[in-house]
PDB file of C-alpha atoms and ligand atoms in Angstrom:
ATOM      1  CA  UNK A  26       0.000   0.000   0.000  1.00 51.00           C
ATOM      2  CA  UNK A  27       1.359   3.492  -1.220  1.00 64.00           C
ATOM      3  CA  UNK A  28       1.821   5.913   1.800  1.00 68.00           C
ATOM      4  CA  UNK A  29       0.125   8.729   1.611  1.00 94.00           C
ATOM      5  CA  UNK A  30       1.091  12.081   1.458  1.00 97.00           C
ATOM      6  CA  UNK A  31      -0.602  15.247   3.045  1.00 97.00           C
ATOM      7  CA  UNK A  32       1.034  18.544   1.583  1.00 97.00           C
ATOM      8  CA  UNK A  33       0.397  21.811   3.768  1.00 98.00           C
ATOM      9  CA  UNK A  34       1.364  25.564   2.654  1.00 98.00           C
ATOM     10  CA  UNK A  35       3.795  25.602   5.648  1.00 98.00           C
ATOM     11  CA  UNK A  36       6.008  23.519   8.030  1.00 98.00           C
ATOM     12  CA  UNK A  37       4.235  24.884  10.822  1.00 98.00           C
ATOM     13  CA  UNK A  38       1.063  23.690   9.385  1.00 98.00           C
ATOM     14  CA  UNK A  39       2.305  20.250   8.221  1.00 98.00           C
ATOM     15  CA  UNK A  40       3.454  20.017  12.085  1.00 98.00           C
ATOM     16  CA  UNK A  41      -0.403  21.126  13.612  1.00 98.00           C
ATOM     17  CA  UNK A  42      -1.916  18.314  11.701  1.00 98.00           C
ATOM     18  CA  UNK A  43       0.686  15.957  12.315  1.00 98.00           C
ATOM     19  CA  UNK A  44       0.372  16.567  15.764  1.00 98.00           C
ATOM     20  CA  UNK A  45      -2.958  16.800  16.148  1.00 98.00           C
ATOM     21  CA  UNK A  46      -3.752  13.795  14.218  1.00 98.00           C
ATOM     22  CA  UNK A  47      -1.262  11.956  16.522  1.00 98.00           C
ATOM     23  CA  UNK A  48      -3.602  13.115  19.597  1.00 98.00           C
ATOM     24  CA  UNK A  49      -6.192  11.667  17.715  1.00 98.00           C
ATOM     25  CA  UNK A  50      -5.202   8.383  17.036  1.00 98.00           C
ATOM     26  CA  UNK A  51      -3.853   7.851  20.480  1.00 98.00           C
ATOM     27  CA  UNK A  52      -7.247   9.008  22.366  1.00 98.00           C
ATOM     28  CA  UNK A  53      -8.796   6.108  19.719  1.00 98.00           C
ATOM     29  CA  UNK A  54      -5.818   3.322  21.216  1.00 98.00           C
ATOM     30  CA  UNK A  55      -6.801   4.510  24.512  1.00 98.00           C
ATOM     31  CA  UNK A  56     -10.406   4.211  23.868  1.00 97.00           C
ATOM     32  CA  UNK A  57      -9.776   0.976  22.299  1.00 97.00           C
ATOM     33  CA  UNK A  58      -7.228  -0.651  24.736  1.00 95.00           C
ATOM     34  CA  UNK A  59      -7.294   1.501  27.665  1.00 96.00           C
ATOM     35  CA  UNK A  60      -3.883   2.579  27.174  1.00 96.00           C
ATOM     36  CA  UNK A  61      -1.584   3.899  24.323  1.00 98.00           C
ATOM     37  CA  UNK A  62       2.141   3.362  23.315  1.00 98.00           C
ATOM     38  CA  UNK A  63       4.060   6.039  20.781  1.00 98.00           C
ATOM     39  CA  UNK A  64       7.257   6.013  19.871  1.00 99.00           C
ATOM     40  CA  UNK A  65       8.735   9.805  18.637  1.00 98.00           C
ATOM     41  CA  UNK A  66      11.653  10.607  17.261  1.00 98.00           C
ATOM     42  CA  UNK A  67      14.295  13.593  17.440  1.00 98.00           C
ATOM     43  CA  UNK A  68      16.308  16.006  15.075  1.00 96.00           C
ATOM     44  CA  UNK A  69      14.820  19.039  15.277  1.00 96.00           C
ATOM     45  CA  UNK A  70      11.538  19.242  12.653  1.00 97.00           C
ATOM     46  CA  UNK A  71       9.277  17.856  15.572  1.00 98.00           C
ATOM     47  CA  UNK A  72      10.277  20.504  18.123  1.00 98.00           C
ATOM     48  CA  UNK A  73       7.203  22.739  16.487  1.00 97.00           C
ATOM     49  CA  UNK A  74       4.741  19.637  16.647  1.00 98.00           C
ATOM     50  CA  UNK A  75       5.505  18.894  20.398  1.00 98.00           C
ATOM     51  CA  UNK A  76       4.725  22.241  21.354  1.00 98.00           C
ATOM     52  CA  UNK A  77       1.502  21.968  19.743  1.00 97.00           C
ATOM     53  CA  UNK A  78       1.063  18.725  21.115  1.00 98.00           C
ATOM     54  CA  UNK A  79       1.398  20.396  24.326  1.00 98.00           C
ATOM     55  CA  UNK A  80      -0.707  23.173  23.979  1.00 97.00           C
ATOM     56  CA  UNK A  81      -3.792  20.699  23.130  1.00 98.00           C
ATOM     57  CA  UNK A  82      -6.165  19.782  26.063  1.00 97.00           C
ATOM     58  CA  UNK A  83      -5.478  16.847  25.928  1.00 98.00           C
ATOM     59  CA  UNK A  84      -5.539  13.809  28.408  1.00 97.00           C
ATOM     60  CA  UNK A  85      -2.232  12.144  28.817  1.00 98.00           C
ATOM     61  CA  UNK A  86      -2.713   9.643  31.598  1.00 97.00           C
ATOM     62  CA  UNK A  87      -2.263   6.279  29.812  1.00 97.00           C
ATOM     63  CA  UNK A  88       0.050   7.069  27.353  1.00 98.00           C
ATOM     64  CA  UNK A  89       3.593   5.327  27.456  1.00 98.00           C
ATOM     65  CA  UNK A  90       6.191   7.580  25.550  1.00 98.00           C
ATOM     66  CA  UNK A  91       9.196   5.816  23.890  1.00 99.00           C
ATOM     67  CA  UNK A  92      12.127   7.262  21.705  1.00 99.00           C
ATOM     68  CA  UNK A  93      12.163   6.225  17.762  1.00 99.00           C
ATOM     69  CA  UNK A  94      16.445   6.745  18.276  1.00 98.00           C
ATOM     70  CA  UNK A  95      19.105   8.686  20.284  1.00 98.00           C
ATOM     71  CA  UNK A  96      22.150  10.482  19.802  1.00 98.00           C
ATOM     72  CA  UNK A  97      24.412   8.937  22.828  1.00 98.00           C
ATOM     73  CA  UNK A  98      24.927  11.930  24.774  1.00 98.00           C
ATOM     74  CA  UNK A  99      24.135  12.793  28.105  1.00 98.00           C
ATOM     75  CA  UNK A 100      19.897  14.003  28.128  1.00 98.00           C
ATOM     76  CA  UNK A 101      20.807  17.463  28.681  1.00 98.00           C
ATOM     77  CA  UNK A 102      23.589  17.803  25.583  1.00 98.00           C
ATOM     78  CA  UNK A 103      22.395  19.804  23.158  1.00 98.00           C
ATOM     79  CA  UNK A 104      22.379  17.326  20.543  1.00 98.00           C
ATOM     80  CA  UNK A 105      20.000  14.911  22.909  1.00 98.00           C
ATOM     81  CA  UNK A 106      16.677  14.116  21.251  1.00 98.00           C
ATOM     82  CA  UNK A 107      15.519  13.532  24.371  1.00 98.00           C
ATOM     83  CA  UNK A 108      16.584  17.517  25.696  1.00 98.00           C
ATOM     84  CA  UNK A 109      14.608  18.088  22.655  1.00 98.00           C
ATOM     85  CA  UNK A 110      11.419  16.346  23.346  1.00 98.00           C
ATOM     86  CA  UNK A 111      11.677  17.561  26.968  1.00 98.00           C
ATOM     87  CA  UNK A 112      11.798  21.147  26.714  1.00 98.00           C
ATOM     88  CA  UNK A 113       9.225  20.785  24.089  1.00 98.00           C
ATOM     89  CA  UNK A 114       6.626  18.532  25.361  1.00 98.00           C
ATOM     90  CA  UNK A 115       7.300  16.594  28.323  1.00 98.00           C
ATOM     91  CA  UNK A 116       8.114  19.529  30.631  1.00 97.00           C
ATOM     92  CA  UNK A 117       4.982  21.094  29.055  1.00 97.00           C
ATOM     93  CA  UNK A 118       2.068  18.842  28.784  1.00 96.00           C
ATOM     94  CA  UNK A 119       0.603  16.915  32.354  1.00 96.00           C
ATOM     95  CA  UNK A 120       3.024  13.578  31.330  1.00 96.00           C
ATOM     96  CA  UNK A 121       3.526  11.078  34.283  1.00 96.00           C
ATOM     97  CA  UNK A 122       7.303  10.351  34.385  1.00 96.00           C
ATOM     98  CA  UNK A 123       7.201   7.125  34.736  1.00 97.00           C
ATOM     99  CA  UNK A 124       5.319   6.598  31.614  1.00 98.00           C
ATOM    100  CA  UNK A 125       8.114   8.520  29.623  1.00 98.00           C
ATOM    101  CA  UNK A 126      10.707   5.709  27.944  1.00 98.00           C
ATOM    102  CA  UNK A 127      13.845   7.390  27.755  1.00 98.00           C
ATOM    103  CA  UNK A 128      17.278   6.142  25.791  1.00 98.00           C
ATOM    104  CA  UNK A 129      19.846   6.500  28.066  1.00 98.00           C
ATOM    105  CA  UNK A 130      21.686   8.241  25.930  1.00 98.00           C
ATOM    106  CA  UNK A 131      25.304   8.732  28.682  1.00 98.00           C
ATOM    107  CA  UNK A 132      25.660   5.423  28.601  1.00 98.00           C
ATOM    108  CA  UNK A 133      27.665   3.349  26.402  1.00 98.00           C
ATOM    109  CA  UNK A 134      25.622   2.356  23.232  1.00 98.00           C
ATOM    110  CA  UNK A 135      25.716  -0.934  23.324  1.00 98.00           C
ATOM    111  CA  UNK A 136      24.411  -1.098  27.104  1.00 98.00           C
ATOM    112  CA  UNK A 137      21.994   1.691  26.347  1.00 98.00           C
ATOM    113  CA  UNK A 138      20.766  -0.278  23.636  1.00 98.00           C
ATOM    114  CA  UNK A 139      20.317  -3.380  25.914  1.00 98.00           C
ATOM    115  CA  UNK A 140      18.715  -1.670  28.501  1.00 98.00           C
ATOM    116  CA  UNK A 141      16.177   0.072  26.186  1.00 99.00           C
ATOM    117  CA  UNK A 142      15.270  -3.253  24.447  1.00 98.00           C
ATOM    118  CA  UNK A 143      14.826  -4.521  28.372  1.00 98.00           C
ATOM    119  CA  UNK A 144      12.307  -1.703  28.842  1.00 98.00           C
ATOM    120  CA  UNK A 145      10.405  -2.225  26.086  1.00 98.00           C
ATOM    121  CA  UNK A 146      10.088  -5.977  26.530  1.00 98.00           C
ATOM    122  CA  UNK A 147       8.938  -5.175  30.213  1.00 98.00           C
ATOM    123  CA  UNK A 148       6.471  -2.200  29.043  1.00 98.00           C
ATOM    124  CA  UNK A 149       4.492  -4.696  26.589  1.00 98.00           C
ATOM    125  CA  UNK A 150       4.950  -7.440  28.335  1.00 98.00           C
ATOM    126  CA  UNK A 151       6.772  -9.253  25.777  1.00 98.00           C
ATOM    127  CA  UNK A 152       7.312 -13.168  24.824  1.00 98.00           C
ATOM    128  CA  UNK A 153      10.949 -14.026  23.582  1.00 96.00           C
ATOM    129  CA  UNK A 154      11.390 -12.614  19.963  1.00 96.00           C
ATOM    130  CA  UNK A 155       8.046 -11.009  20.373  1.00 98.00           C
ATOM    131  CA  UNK A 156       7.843  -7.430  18.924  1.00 98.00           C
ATOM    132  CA  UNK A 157       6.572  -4.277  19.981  1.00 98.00           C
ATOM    133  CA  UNK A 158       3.508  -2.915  18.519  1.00 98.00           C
ATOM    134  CA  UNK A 159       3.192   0.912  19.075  1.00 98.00           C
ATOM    135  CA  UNK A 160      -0.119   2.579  18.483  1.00 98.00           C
ATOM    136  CA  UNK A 161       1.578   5.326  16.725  1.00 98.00           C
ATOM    137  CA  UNK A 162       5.344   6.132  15.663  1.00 99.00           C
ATOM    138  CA  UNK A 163       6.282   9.372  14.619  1.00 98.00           C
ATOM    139  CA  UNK A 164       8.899   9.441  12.170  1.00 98.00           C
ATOM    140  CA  UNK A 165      11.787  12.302  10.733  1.00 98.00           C
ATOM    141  CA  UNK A 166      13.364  12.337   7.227  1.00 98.00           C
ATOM    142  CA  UNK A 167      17.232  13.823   7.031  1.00 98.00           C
ATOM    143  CA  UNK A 168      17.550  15.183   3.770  1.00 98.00           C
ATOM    144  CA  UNK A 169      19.432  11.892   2.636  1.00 98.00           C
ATOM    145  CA  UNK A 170      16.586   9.860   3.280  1.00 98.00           C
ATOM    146  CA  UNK A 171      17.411   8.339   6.494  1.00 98.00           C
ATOM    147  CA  UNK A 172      15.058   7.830   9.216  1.00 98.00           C
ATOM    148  CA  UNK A 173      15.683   6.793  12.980  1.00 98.00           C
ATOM    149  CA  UNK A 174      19.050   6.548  12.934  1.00 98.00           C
ATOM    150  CA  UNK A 175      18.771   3.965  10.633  1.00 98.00           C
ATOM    151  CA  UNK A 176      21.286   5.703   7.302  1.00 98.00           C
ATOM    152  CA  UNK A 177      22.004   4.860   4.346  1.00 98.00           C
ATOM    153  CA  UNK A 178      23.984   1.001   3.608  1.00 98.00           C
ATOM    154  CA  UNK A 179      23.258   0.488   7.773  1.00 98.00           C
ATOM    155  CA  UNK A 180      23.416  -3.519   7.575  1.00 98.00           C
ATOM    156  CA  UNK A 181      20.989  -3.373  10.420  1.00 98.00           C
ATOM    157  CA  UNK A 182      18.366  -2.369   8.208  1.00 98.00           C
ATOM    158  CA  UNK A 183      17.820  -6.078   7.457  1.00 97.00           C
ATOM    159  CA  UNK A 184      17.167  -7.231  10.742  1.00 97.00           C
ATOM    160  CA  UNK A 185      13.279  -7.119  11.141  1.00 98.00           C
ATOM    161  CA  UNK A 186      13.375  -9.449  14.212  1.00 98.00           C
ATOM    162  CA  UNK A 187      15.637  -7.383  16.563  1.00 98.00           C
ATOM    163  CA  UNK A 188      14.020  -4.246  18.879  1.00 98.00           C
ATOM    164  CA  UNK A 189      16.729  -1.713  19.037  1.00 98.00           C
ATOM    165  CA  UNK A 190      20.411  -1.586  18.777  1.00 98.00           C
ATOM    166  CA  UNK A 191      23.116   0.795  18.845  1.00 98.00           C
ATOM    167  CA  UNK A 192      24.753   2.389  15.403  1.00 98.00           C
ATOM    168  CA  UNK A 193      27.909   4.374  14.403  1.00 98.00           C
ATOM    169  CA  UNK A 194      27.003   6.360  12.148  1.00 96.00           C
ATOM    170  CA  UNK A 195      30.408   7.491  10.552  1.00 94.00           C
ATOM    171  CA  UNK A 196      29.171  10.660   8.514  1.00 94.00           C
ATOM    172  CA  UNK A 197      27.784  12.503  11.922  1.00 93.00           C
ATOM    173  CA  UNK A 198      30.300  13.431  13.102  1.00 93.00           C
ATOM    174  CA  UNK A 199      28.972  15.464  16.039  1.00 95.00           C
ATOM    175  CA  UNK A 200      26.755  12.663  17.534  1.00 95.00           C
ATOM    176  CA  UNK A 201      27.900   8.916  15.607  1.00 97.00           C
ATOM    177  CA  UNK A 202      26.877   6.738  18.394  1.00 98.00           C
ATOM    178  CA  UNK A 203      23.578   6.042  18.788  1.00 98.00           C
ATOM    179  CA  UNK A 204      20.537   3.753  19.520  1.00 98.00           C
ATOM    180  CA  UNK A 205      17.533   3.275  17.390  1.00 98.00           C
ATOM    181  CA  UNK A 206      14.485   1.172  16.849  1.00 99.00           C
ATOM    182  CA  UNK A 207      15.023  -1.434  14.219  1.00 98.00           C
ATOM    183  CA  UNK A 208      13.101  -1.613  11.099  1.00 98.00           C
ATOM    184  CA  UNK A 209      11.116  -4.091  12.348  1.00 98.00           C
ATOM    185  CA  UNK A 210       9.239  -2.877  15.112  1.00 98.00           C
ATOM    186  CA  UNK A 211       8.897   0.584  12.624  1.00 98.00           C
ATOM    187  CA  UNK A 212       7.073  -1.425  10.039  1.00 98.00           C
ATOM    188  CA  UNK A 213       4.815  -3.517  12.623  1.00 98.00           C
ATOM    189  CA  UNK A 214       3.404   0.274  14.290  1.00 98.00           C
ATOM    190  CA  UNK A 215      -0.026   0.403  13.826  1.00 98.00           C
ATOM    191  CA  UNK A 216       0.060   3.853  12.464  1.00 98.00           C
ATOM    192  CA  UNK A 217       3.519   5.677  11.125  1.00 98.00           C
ATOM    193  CA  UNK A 218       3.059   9.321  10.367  1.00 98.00           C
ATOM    194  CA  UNK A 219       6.661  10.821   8.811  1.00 98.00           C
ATOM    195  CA  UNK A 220       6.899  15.098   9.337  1.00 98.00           C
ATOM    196  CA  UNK A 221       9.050  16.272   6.732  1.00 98.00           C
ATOM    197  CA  UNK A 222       9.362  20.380   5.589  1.00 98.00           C
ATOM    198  CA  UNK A 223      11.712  22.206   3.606  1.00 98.00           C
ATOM    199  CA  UNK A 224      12.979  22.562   0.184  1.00 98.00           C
ATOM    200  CA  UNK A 225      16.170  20.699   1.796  1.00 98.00           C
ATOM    201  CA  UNK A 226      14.406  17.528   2.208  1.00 98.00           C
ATOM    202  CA  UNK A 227      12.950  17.670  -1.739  1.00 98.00           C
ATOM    203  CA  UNK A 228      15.140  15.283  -3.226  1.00 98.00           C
ATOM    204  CA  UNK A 229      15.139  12.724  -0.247  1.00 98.00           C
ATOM    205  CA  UNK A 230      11.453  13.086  -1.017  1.00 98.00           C
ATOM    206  CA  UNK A 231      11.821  12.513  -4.735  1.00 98.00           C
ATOM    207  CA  UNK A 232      13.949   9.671  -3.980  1.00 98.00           C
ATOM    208  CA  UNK A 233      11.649   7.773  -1.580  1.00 98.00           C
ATOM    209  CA  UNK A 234       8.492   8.039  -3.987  1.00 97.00           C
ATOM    210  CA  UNK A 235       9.841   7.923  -7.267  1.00 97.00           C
ATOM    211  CA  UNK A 236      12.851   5.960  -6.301  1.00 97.00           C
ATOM    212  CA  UNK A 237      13.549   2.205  -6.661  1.00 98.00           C
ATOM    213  CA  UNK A 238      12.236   0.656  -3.787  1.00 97.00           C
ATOM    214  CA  UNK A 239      15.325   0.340  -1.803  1.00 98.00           C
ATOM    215  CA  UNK A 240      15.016   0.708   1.976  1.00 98.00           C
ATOM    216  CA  UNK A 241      18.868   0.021   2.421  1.00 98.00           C
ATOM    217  CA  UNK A 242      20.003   2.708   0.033  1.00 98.00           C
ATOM    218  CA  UNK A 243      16.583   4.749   0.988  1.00 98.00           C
ATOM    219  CA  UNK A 244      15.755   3.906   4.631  1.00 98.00           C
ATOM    220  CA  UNK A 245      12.629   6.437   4.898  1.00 98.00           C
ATOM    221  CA  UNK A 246      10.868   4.193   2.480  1.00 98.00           C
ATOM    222  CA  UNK A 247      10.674   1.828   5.588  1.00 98.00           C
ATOM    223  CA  UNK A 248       6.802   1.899   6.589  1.00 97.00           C
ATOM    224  CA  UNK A 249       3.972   0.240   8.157  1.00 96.00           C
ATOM    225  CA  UNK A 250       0.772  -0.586   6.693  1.00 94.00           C
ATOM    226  CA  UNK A 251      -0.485   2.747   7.703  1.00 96.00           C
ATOM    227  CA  UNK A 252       1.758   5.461   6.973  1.00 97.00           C
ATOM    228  CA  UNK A 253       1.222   9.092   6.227  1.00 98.00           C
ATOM    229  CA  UNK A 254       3.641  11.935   5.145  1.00 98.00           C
ATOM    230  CA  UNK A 255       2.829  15.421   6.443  1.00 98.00           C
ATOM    231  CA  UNK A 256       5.127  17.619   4.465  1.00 98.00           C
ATOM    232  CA  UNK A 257       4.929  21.419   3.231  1.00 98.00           C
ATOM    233  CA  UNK A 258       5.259  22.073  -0.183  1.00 98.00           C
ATOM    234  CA  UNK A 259       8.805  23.010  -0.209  1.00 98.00           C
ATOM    235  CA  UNK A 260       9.731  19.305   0.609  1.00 98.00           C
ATOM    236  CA  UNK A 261       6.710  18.356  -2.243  1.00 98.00           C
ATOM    237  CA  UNK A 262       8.715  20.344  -4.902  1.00 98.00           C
ATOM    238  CA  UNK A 263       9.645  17.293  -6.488  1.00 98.00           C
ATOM    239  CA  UNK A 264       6.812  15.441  -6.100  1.00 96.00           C
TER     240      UNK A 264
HETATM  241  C1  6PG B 305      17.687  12.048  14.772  1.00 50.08           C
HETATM  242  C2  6PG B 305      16.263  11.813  14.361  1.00 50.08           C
HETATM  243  C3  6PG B 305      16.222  11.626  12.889  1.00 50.08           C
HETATM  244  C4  6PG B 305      15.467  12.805  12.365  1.00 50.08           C
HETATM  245  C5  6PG B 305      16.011  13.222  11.054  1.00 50.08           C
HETATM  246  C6  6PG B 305      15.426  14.557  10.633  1.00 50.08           C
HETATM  247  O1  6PG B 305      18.114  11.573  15.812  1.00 50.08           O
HETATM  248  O2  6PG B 305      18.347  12.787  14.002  1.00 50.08           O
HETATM  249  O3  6PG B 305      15.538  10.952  15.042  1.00 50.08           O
HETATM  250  O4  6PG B 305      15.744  10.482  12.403  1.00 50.08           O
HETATM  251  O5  6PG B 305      14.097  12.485  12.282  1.00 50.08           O
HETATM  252  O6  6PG B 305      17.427  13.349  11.184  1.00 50.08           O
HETATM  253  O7  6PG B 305      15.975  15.515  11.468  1.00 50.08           O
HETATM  254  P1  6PG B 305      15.566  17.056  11.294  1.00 50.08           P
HETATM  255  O8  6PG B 305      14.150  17.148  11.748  1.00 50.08           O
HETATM  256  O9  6PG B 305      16.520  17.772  12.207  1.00 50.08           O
HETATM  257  O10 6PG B 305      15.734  17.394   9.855  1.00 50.08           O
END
C-alpha cells in the first residue's frame, strides 16, 4: 500500500496536523485498549509539533512515551533528542514520568541499547522474539533519506526481528553513536506518520516516492501498513 502524502502551505502547518492527528489516534488506542504506546523521534523538525502537542487539552494519563532513536549523549547535551522532546513537550504537557521511555543516551551504546530493548520488553509485556507494537510512531526524514538513525547502507536495516540496537554512524560526526528502533518494530506500528518540511528535504522526497524501492540505500521508504507523510510544499517540490 502506497503511503500517503498530506502537503500543507507551511512547516508549521504540516506540524499542527501531524500533531494533532497523533492526539487523535492515540485518544482512539486509549479508547480501544485503555492505554496507548508512541514512539517519537528527534532532530529538530518535531520541536514545532511537540509544542503543539502540548498546547492541546489533551488527556495524557495512559500514554507510554518511547524514543524512535538517540544520539548517545548525556539528556541534557544539546544534541539529545531527548533535551529536545523535553523542553518541548514533556516539561509542558501533564506527562507522568514514569510513563516517559527514555534512551539512556550517557551510557555506552551498546548497554543503552540493551537496557532500552529490556524496557520495552517489560512495558508490553513481551514473549521471547516477540515485537513491539506501538499505536503510533512518529517518524523524521534527514535530507538523505534516512530515518531513525537507521542511514544509508546500515546492515541493520535487514534485521526485522531485533528491537533496538546501537549504530555508528560514521558521517555525523557530532553525535555517531547512537541507539535506534530497528526496522522491524517501525514497520509492525499500527500507524507511522513521517513530518518532513523544507525545500532541503525535496530530493530525499523525490527519492523515496519515485525511487527504486530500496530501503537500504533509501531507509525512509521503511513503513507500516499505515503510513502518512505530512510535508509542506517546499519538501513536495519534487513530487
Ligand atoms: C535524529 C532523528 C532523525 C530525524 C532526522 C530529521 O536523531 O536525528 O531521530 O531520524 O528524524 O534526522 O531531522 P531534522 O528534523 O533535524 O531534519
Amino acid at each position: 500500500m502506497d503511503p500517503s502524502i498530506l502537503t500543507f502551505d507551511t512547516p508549521e502547518a504540516a506540524a499542527d496536523a501531524c500533531g494533532d492527528r497523533i492526539l487523535d489516534l492515540l485518544e482512539e488506542a486509549r479508547k480501544d485498549r485503555g492505554q496507548a504506546a508512541i514512539a517519537l523521534s528527534g532532530g529538530s523538525t518535531p520541536r514545532l509539533m511537540f509544542q503543539t502537542m502540548a498546547k492541546r487539552p489533551f488527556d495524557w494519563r495512559g500514554i507510554q512515551i518511547f524514543q524512535v532513536d538517540e544520539r548517545c549523549v548525556p539528556p541534557d547535551h544539546a544534541l539529545s533528542n531527548f533535551r529536545m522532546m523535553r523542553e518541548s513537550l514533556l516539561d509542558a504537557a501533564p506527562i507522568e514520568e514514569n510513563h516517559v521511555h527514555r534512551i539512556r543516551g550517557e551510557l555506552p551504546p551498546e548497554e543503552a541499547a540493551r537496557l532500552y530493548v529490556e524496557e520495552i520488553r517489560g512495558s508490553f509485556h513481551l514473549s521471547p522474539g516477540e515485537l513491539p507494537v506501538f499505536d503510533v510512531i512518529a517518524r523524521g526524514m534527514g535530507p538523505d533519506a534516512h530515518t531513525a538513525s537507521l542511514f544509508q547502507g546500515e546492515p541493520l536495516i535487514g534485521d526485522r526481528s531485533g528491537i533496538a540496537a546501537a549504530v555508528f554512524v560514521e558521517k555525523q560526526k557530532s553525535a555517531p553513536h547512537r541507539v535506534t528502533l530497528l526496522r522491524g518494530v517501525l514497520e509492525g506500528a499500527r500507524h507511522t506518520l513521517c513530518l518532513a518540511a523544507g525545500g532541503e528535504k525535496a530530493e530525499a522526497l523525490r527519492s523515496v516516492f519515485k525511487g527504486p524501492f530500496d530501503p537500504l540505500q533509501t531507509p525512509s521508504q521503511i513503513a507500516s501498513p499505515e503510513t502518512v507523510w505530512y510535508i509542506d510544499k517546499n519538501a513536495a517540490a519534487l513530487l
